[in-house]
Coordinates of C-alpha atoms in Angstrom, one line a residue:
M1 CA 2.4 5.9 -11.8
P2 CA 0.1 3.7 -13.9
A3 CA -3.5 3.0 -12.9
W4 CA -4.1 -0.6 -11.9
R5 CA -5.5 -2.9 -14.5
Q6 CA -5.7 -6.7 -14.6
G7 CA -2.4 -8.3 -15.4
L8 CA -0.2 -5.2 -14.7
A9 CA 2.9 -6.3 -12.8
W10 CA 3.9 -4.4 -9.6
S11 CA 7.3 -3.8 -11.3
A12 CA 5.5 -1.0 -13.2
L13 CA 5.6 0.9 -9.9
S14 CA 8.6 2.5 -8.1
V15 CA 10.2 0.5 -5.3
D16 CA 8.5 2.7 -2.6
Y17 CA 5.1 1.9 -3.9
Q18 CA 6.0 -1.8 -4.3
R19 CA 7.0 -1.9 -0.7
I20 CA 3.6 -0.6 0.4
L21 CA 1.8 -3.1 -1.7
T22 CA 4.0 -5.9 -0.4
A23 CA 3.3 -5.0 3.2
L24 CA -0.4 -4.9 2.5
A25 CA -0.3 -8.2 0.5
D26 CA 1.4 -9.8 3.5
R27 CA -1.3 -8.5 5.9
D28 CA -4.0 -9.8 3.5
R29 CA -2.4 -13.2 3.3
L30 CA -2.2 -13.4 7.1
H31 CA -5.8 -12.1 7.4
Q32 CA -4.6 -9.2 9.6
G33 CA -6.7 -6.5 8.1
P34 CA -6.0 -2.9 7.1
L35 CA -2.7 -1.1 7.9
I36 CA -2.4 2.5 9.0
C37 CA 0.5 4.7 8.0
Q38 CA 2.1 4.8 11.5
E39 CA 2.3 1.0 11.4
M40 CA 3.8 1.1 7.9
A41 CA 6.5 3.5 9.0
A42 CA 7.4 1.2 11.9
L43 CA 7.3 -1.8 9.7
F44 CA 9.7 -0.2 7.2
G45 CA 12.1 0.8 10.0
M46 CA 11.4 4.5 9.7
D47 CA 11.2 7.0 12.5
V48 CA 7.5 7.2 13.3
V49 CA 7.4 11.0 13.0
P50 CA 4.8 13.2 11.3
A51 CA 6.9 13.9 8.2
R52 CA 7.5 10.2 7.5
V53 CA 3.9 9.2 8.3
E54 CA 2.5 11.9 6.0
A55 CA 4.9 10.9 3.2
L56 CA 3.6 7.4 3.4
R57 CA 0.0 8.6 3.6
S58 CA 0.5 10.6 0.4
K59 CA 1.9 7.6 -1.4
A60 CA -0.9 5.4 -0.1
K61 CA -3.6 7.9 -1.2
R62 CA -2.0 8.0 -4.7
L63 CA -2.2 4.2 -4.8
V64 CA -5.9 4.5 -3.8
A65 CA -6.5 7.1 -6.6
R66 CA -4.9 4.8 -9.2
G67 CA -6.9 1.7 -8.1
W68 CA -4.1 -0.3 -6.4
L69 CA -5.3 0.2 -2.8
A70 CA -8.6 0.6 -1.0
E71 CA -9.3 2.9 1.9
R72 CA -12.7 1.7 3.2
Q73 CA -12.2 3.5 6.5
P74 CA -10.2 6.8 6.7
G75 CA -6.5 6.1 7.1
R76 CA -6.8 2.3 7.0
F77 CA -5.4 0.8 3.8
T78 CA -5.8 -2.6 2.1
L79 CA -5.2 -4.0 -1.4
A80 CA -8.0 -3.1 -3.8
A81 CA -10.3 -5.8 -5.0
G82 CA -8.5 -7.7 -7.8
V83 CA -5.0 -6.7 -6.9
S84 CA -2.9 -9.7 -5.9
G85 CA 0.7 -10.7 -5.8
P86 CA 3.7 -8.9 -7.3
G87 CA 3.4 -10.6 -10.7
G88 CA 0.0 -9.1 -11.3
A89 CA -1.8 -12.3 -11.7
S90 CA -5.1 -12.7 -9.8

């Protein structure tokens, strides 16, 4: 997975990662604040069980490490500063 940089399109990421970014972009657009992994699992129609939640948490943490997401409070994810819509434009 590539590190985020200005102008990099979301299409550079796998569909699973794009889905997380899209959910958080929607939350941001609606001013709903951070999303936790249990909420993500439910939003994606998954069973909210530890294995699914931990898989999402692992993906979200990878997105944080690569600069796509921010985790200002433990377990609460938002888009990182500068990351915008799917086209990559800010």
